[in-house]
Coordinates of C-alpha atoms and ligand atoms in Angstrom, one line a residue:
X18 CA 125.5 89.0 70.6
X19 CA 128.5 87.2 71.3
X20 CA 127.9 83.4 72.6
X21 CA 130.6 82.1 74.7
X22 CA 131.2 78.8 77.3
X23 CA 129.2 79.2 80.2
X24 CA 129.9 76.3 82.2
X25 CA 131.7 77.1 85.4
X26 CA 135.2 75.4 86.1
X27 CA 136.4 77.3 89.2
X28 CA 139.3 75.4 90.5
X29 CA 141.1 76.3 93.8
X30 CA 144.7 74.1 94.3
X31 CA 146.8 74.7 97.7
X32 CA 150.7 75.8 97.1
X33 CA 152.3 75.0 100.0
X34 CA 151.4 76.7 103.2
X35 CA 151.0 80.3 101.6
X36 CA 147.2 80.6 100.3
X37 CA 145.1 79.2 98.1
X38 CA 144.7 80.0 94.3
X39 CA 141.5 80.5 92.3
X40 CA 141.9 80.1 88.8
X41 CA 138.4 80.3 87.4
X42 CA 138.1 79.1 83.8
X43 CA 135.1 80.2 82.3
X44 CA 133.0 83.2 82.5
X45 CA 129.1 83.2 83.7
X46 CA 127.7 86.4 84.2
X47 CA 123.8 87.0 85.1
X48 CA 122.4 89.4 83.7
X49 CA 124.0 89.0 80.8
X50 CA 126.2 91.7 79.0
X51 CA 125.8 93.0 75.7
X52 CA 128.8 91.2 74.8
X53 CA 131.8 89.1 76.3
X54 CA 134.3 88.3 74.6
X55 CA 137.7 85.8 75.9
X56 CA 140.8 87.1 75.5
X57 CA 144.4 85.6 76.4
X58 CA 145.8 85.4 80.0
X59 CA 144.7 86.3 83.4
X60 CA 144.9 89.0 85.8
X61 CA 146.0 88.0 89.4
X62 CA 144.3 90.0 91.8
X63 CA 145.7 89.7 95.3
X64 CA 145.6 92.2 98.3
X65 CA 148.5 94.4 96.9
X66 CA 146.5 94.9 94.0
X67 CA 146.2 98.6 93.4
X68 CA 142.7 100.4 92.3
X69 CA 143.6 103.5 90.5
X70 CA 140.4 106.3 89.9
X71 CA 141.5 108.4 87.0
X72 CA 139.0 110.8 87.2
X73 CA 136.5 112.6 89.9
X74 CA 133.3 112.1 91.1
X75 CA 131.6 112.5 94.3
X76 CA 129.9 108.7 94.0
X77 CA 133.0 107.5 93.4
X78 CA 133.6 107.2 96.7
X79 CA 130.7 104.3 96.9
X80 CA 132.5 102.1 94.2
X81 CA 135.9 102.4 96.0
X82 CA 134.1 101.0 99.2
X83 CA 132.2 98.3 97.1
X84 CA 135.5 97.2 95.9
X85 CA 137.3 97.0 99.1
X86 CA 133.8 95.3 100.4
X87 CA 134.5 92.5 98.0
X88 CA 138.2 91.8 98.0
X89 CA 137.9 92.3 102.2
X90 CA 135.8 89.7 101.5
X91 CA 138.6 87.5 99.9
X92 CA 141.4 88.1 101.4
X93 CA 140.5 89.7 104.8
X94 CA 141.4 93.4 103.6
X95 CA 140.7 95.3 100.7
X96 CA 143.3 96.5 97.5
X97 CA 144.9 99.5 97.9
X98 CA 142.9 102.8 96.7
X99 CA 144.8 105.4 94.9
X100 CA 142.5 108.3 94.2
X101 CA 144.8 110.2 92.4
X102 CA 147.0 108.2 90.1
X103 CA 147.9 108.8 87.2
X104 CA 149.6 105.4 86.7
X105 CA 147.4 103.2 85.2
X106 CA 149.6 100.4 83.8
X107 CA 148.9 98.0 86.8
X108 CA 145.9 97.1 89.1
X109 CA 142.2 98.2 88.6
X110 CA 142.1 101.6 86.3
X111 CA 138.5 102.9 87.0
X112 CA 138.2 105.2 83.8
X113 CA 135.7 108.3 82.5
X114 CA 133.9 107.7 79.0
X115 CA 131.6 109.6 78.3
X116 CA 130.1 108.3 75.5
X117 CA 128.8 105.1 77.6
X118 CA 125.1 105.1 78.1
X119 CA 124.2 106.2 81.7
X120 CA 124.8 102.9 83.9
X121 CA 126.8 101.0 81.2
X122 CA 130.5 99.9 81.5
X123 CA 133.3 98.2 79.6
X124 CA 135.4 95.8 81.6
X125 CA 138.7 95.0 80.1
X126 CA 140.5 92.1 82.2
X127 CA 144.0 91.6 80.7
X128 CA 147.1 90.3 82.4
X129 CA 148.8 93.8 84.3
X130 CA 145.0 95.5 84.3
X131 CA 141.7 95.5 84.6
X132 CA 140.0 98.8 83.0
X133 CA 136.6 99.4 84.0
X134 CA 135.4 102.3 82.1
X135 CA 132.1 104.0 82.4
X136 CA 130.6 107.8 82.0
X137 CA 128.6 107.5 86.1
X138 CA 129.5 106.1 89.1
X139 CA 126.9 104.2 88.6
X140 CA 128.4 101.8 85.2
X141 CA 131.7 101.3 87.4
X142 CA 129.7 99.5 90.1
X143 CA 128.2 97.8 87.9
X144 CA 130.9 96.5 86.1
X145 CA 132.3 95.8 90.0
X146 CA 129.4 93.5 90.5
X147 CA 130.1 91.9 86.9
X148 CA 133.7 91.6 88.5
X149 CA 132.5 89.4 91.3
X150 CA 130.7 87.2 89.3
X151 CA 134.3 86.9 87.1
X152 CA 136.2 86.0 90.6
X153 CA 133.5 83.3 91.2
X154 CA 131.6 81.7 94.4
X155 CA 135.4 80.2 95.1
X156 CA 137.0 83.1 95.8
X157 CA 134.5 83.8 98.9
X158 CA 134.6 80.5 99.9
X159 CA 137.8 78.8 99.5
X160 CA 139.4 80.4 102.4
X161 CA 143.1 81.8 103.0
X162 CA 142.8 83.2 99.5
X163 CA 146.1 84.7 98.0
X164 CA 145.1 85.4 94.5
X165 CA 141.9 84.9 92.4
X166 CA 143.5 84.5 88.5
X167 CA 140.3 86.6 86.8
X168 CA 140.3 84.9 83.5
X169 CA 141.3 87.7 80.6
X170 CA 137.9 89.3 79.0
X171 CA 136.5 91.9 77.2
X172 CA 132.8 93.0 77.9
X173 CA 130.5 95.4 77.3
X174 CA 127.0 95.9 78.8
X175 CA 124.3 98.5 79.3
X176 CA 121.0 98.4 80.6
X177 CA 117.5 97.9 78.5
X178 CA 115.7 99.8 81.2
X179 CA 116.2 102.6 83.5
X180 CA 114.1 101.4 86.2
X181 CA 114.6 97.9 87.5
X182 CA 112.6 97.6 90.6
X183 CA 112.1 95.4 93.6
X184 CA 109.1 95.7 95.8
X185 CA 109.1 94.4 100.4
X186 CA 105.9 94.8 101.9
X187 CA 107.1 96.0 105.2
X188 CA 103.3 96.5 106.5
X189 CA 102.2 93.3 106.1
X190 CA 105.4 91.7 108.4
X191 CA 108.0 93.7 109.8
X192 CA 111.7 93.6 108.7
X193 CA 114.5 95.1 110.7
X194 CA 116.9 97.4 109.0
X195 CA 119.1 94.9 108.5
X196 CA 116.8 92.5 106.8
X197 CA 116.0 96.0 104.5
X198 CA 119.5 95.8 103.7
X199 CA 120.4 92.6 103.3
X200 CA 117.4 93.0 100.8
X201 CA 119.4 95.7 98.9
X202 CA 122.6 93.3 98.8
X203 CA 120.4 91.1 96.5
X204 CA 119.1 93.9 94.4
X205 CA 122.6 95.5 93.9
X206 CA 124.4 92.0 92.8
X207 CA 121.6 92.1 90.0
X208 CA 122.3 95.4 89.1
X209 CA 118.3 96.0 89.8
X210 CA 118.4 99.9 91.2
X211 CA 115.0 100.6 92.2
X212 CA 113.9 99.6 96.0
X213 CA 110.2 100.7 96.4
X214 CA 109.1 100.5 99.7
X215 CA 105.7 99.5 101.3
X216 CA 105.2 101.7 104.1
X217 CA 101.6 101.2 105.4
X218 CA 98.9 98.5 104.8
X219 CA 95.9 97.7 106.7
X220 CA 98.2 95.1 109.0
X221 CA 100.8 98.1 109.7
X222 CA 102.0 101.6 109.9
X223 CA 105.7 101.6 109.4
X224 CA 107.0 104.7 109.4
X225 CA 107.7 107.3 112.4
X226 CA 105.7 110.6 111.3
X227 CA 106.5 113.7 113.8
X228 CA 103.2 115.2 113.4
X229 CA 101.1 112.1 113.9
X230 CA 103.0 109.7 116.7
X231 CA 99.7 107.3 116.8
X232 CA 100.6 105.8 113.3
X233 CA 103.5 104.1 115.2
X234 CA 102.7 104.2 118.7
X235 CA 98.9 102.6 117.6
X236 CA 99.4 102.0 114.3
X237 CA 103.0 99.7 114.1
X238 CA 101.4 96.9 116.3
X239 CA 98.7 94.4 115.7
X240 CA 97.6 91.9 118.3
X241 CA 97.8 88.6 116.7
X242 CA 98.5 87.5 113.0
X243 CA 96.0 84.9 110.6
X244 CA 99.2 82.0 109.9
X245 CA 97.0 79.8 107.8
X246 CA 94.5 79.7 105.4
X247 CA 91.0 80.9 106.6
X248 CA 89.0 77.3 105.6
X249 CA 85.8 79.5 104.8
X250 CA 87.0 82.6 103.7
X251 CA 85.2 84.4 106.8
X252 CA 87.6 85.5 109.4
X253 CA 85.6 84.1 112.0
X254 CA 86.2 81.3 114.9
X255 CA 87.8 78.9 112.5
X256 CA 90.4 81.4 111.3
X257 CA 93.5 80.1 112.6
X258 CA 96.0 82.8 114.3
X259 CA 99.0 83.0 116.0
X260 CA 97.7 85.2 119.2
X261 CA 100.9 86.6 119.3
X262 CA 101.5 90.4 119.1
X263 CA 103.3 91.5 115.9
X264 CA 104.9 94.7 115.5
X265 CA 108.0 97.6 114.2
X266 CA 108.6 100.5 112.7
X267 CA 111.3 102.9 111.4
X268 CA 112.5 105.7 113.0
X269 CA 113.5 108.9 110.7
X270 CA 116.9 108.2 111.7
X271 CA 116.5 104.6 110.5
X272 CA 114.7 105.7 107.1
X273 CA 117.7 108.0 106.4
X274 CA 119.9 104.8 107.3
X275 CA 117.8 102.8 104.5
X276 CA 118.4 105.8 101.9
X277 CA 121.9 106.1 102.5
X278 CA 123.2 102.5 102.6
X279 CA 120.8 102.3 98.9
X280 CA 122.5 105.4 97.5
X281 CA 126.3 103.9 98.4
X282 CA 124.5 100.7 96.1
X283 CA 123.0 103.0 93.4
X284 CA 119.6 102.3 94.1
X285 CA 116.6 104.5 94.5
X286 CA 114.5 104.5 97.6
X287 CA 110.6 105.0 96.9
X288 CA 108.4 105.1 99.4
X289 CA 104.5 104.2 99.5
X290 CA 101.8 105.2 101.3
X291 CA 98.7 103.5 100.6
X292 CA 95.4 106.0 99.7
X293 CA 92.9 105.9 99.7
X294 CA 92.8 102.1 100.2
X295 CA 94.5 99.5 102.8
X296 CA 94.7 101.9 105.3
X297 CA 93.2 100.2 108.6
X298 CA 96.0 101.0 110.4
X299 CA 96.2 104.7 109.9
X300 CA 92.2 104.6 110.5
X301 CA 93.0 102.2 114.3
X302 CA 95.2 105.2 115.2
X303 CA 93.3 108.1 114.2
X304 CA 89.6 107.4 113.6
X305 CA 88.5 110.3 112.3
X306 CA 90.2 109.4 109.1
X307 CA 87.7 107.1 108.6
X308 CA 83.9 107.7 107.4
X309 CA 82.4 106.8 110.5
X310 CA 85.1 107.9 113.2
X311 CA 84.7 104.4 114.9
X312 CA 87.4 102.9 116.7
X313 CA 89.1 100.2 114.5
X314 CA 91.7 97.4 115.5
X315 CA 94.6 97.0 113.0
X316 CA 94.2 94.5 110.6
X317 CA 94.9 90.6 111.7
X318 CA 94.3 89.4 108.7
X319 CA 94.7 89.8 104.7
X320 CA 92.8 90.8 101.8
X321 CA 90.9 93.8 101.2
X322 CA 89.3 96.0 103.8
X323 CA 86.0 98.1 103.2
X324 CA 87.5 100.4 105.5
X325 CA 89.2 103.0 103.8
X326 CA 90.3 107.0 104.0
X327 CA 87.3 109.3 103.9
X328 CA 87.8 111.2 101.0
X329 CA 84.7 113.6 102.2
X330 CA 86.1 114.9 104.8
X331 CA 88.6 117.9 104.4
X332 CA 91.0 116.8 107.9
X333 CA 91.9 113.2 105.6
X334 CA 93.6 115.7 103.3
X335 CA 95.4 117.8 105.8
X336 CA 96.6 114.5 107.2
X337 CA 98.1 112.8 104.2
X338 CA 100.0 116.3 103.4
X339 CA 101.1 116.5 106.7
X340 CA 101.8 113.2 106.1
X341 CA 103.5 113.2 102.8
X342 CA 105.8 116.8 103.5
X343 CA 107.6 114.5 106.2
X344 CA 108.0 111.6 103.7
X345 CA 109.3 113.7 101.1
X346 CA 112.1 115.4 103.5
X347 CA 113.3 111.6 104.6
X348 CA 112.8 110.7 100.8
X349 CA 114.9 112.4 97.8
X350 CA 113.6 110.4 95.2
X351 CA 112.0 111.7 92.2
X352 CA 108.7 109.8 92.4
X353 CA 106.5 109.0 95.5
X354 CA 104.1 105.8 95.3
X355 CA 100.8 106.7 96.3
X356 CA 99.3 103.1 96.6
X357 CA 95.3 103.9 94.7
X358 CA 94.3 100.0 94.5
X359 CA 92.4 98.0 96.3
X360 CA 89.6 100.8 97.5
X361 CA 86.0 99.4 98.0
X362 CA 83.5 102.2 98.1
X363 CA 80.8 100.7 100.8
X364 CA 81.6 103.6 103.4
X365 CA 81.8 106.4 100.9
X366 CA 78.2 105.4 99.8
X367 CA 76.7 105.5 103.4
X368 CA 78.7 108.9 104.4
X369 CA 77.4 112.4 104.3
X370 CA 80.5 113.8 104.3
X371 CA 81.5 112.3 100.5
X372 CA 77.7 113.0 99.4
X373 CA 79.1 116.6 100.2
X374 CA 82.1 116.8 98.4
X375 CA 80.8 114.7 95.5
X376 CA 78.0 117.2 95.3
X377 CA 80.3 119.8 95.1
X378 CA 82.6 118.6 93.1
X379 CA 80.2 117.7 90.6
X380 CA 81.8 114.0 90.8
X381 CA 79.0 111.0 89.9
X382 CA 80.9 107.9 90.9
X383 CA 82.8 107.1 93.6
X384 CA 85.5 106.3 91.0
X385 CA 85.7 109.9 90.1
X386 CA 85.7 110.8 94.2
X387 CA 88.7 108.6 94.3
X388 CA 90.4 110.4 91.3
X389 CA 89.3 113.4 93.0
X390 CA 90.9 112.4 96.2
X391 CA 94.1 110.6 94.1
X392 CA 94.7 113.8 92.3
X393 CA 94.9 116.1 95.4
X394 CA 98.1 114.4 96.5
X395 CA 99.4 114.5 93.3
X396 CA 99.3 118.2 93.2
X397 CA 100.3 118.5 96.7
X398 CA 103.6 115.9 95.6
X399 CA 104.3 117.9 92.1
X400 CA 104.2 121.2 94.7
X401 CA 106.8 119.9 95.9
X402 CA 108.7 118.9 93.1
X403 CA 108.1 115.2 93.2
X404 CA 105.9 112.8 90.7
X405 CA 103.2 110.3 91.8
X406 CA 102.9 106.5 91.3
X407 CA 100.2 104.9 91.9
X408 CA 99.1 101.4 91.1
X409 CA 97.1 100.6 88.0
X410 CA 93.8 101.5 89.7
X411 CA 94.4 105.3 89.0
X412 CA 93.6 104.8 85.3
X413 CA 90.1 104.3 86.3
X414 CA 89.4 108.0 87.4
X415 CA 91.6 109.4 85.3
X416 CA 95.2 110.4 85.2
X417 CA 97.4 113.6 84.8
X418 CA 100.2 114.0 82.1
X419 CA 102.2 113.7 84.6
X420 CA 101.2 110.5 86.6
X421 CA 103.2 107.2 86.5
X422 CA 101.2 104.0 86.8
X423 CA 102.5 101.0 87.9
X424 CA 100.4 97.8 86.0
X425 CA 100.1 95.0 88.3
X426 CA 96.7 93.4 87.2
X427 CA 98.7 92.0 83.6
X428 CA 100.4 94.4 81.5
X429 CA 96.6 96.2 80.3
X430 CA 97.5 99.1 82.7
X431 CA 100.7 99.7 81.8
X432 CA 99.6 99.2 77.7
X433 CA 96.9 101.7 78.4
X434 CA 99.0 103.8 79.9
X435 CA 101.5 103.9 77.5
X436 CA 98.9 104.5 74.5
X437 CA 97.9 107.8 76.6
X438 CA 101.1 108.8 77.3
X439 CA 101.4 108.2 81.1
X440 CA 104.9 106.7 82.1
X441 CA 104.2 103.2 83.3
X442 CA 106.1 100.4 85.4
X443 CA 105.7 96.6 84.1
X444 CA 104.9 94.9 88.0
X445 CA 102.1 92.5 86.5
X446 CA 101.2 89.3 88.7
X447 CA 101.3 87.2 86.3
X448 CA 105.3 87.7 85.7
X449 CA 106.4 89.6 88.7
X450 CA 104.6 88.9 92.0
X451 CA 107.6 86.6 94.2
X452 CA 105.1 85.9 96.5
X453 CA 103.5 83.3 94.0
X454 CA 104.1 79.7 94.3
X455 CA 107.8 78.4 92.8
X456 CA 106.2 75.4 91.6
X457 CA 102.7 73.7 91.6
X458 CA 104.2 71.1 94.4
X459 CA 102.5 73.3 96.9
X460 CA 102.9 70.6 99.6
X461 CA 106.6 71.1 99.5
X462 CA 106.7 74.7 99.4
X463 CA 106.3 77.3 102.3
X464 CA 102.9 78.7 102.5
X465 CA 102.3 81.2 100.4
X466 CA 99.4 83.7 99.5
X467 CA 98.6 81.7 96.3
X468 CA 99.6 81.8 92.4
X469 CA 102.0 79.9 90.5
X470 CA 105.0 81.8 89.0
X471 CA 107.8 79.2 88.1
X472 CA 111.6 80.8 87.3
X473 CA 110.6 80.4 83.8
X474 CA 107.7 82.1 83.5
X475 CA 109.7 85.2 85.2
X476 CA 112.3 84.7 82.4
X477 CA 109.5 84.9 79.5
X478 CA 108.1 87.9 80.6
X479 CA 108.8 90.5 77.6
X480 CA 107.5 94.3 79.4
X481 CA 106.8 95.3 75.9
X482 CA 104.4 93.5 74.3
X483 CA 101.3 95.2 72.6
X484 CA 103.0 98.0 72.1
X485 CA 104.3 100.3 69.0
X486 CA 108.2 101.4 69.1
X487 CA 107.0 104.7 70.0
X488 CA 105.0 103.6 73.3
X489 CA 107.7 101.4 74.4
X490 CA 109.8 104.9 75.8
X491 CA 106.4 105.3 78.3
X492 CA 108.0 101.9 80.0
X493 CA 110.1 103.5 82.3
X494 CA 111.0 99.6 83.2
X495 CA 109.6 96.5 85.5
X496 CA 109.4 95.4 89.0
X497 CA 109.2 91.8 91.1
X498 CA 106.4 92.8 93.9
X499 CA 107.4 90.7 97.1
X500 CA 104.1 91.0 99.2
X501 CA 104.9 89.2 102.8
X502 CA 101.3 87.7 104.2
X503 CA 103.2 84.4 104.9
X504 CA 106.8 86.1 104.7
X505 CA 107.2 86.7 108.1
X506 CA 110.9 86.9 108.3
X507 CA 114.3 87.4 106.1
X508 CA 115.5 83.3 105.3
X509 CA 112.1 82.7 103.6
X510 CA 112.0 86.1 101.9
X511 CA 115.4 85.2 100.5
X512 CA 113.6 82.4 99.0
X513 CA 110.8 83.6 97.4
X514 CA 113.1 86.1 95.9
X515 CA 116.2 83.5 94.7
X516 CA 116.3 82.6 92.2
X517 CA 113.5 84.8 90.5
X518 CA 115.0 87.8 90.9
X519 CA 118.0 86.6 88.6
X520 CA 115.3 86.0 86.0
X521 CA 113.5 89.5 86.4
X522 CA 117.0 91.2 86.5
X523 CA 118.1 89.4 83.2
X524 CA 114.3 90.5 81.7
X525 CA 115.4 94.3 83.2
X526 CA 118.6 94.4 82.2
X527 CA 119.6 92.4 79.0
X528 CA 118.5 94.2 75.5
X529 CA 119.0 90.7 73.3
X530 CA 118.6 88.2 75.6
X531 CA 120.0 84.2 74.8
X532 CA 116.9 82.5 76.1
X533 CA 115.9 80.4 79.4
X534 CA 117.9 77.5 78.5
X535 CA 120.9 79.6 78.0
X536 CA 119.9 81.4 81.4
X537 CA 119.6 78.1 83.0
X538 CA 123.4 77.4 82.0
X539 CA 124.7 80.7 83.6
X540 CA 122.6 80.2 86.8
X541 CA 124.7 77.8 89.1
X542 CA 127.8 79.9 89.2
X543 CA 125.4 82.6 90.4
X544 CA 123.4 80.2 93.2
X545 CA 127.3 79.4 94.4
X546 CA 127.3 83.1 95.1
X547 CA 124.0 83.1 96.8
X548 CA 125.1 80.3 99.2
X549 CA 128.6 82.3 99.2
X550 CA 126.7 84.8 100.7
X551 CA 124.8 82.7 103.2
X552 CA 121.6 83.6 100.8
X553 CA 118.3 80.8 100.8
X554 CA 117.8 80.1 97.5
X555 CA 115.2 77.7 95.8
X556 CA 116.7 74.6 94.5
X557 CA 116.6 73.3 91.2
Ligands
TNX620 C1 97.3 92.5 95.6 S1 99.2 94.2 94.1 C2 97.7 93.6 96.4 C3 98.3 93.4 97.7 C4 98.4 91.9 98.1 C5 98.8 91.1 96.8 C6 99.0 89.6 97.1 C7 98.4 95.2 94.9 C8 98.5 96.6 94.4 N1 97.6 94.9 95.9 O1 97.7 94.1 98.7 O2 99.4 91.8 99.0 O3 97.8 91.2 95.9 O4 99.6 89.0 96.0

């Protein structure tokens, strides 16, 4: 791979009264390309620029508007789109190659053009957010701007992996669509393209199902929120909460917001819905979901809950289809996350009803109940076209061919899976949960739900280790989980996720990577973006 200078030199001078300059020196570009390489000169781009789309494609019309998003963003308006020009020897020549990989791009800056060619949509946005990075934090910031001098380069970059995830617990705390979006903003300047979205937990039922309006009219709101550590472990009296009533939910209209402003971003919605575990809330707003039928509260506090879906019972499986055939008309994505960890088994030993259908069944642990339950909705999702996550849990009972299992507890799931041949997603704790500690200083950090996961460790994580080069194509990619039980709102979100995600992104994206230290280097002109962006951001 080609090495080149990565220390940042942006410099912005005045001339006269008519607009500032930027005149970037130096190229830092995170994650890093398969190659870079300096050439002579510089391109000026200014607001006459002209962006010239040689060939057709209906998602082109999401990289013109991320283009006009960022140069609006310099110089109050955005370059001129030509969408049928033939003339490409001036301005930004967005050109077809097919014999790119899917998602890759080259990016030719010289001093009349800038080529950016690609064989999808996708690559050209990605070279577009590559092309921000070349313009620099200066260009957003330095005000009046009348022409950012893009230093002349020639790159070329593909992805290692196809799916490059990021995890927000919605159930846990609510976040506005806008805070969902502004969430997607950080995924799509690190080129991650997978948003997978946590529905419904035990604290909260997020999304608006026609056919069952309790889940958000019961479900959404909790009474009062644990906002501290629980000194015995007991939720009792000295539990400390907030007595203050937390709540939200999406509407369909909403949801179909969410998709569409991810789609314009190249980025996949996938939705969860937890079974048969961390479902309190669905059980609060119809009890008969539950083994008992008793009337429960939604969840105040964390951790896991006996309470669970009654997989006995044959209304709990009417429910989640009814359920899941109104997720999968908001949801067009190929896979649907079925949650399947976290499930104790204490109610499903006391109830008749899963004595039954274990009987039945011929099932002799309530591990195989659960697979029986787990692979219902799988058949009920592949009906209808779509595959099923589920978290690494689902190995215990049992998988289909089919199945995709996302390895959270360490990479063993994921191994395991990939030595069967199941499809699996790197998410493991120990390199990918953001809600971990930044650093041991705990004192000086917000509250957090507990771990330690420094930028570093993020950056070592290799997603396939342990395995043959035949079981590394079951590793469909990796994923930084963002769980919120002391994230209750966007700022500190932001933080947990900056700089980390940069790390993940670059473990994602980058097939021969330079190493931390070399990572470390590239990283400020990035954080200058961050702040650009009005992003919180952990300092170094
Ligand atoms: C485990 S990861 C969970 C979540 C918690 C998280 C906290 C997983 C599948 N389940 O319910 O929020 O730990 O780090």
């Amino acid at each position: 791979m080609k090495r080149f200078t990565y220390a940042i030199a942006a410099c912005a001078f005045m001339i006269g009264c008519t607009g500032t300059v930027v005149s970037p020196e130096t190229v830092s570009i995170i994650p890093e390309p398969s190659s870079v390489e300096m050439t002579e000169g510089a391109f000026r781009l200014t607001e006459k620029t002209q962006a010239n789309f040689l060939y057709e494609a209906p998602e082109l019309e999401y990289v013109a508007s991320a283009l006009e998003d960022i140069t609006e963003a310099v110089f109050g308006q955005g370059v001129k789109m030509n969408l049928s020009s033939l003339d490409a020897s001036h301005g930004i020549n967005f050109i077809l190659d097919e014999n790119i990989p899917s998602e890759g791009y080259k990016l030719e800056v010289a001093a009349e053009t800038i080529d950016i060619a690609s064989s999808t949509a996708a690559g050209a946005f990605y070279a577009l957010q590559t092309l921000r990075q070349l313009m620099t934090a200066e260009a957003f910031t330095a005000g009046d701007v009348k022409a950012v001098e893009i230093p002349a380069v020639r790159i070329e970059d593909a992805p290692l992996l196809g799916y490059r995830g990021t995890m927000l617990d919605v159930g846990r705390y609510f976040f506005p669509v806008e805070d969902v979006k502004c969430v997607l903003d950080i995924m799509a300047m690190h080129k991650m393209n997978t948003f997978h979205w946590h529905l419904t937990d035990d604290q909260g039922w997020r999304i608006e199902i026609d056919k069952y309006p309790k889940l958000t009219e019961v479900g959404s709101m909790r009474k009062r929120t644990i906002i501290g550590k629980d000194p015995n472990g007991e939720y009792d009296e000295n539990t400390p909460f907030d007595n203050v009533p937390h709540g939200g939910f999406y509407t369909k209209e909403q949801i179909r917001e969410v998709v569409e402003y991810a789609a314009e971003r190249f980025i996949t919605v996938i939705p969860e819905i937890e079974f048969p575990g961390h479902a309190v809330a669905a059980l609060a707003s119809y009890p008969w979901l539950s083994c008992t039928g008793e009337q429960y509260e939604v969840r105040q506090s964390w951790d896991i809950d006996d309470r669970v879906f009654c997989p006995g019972k044959e209304t709990t499986f009417e429910f989640m289809e009814g359920v899941l055939a109104e997720v999968v008309e908001m949801f067009p994505s190929e896979y649907i996350h079925i949650g399947g960890d976290e499930c104790p088994t204490k109610f499903w030993q006391k109830c008749p009803h899963c004595a039954k259908r274990m009987k039945e069944e011929g099932l002799k642990t309530y591990r195989q109940l659960q697979g029986y339950g787990i692979d219902r909705i799988e058949k009920f999702l592949e009906a209808h076209g779509r595959h099923m996550i589920g978290w690494d849990e689902i190995l215990e009972a049992g998988v289909t061919p089919n199945s995709i299992v996302m390895s959270w507890r360490g990479t063993e799931g994921g191994i395991k899976a990939a030595k069967q041949g199941n499809r699996a997603i790197m998410a493991p704790s120990t390199y990918c949960y953001l809600d971990y500690y930044q650093s041991e200083d705990r004192e000086n950090e917000p509250l957090a739900w507990g771990g330690h996961l420094p930028l570093e460790k993020v950056y070592s994580f290799n997603p396939f280790e342990g395995l043959s080069e035949s079981e590394k194509d079951y590793i469909l990619g990796v994923q930084g989980n963002l769980w919120t039980e002391y994230i209750p709102e966007i700022k500190q979100a932001q933080y947990m996720l900056l700089p980390r995600l940069a790390a993940l992104c670059e473990v994602a994206w980058t097939s021969d990577r330079g190493g931390y230290d070399d990572f470390i280097e590239r990283l400020p002109a990035l954080e200058a973006l961050y702040d650009a962006a009005g992003y919180q951001h952990r300092a170094r």
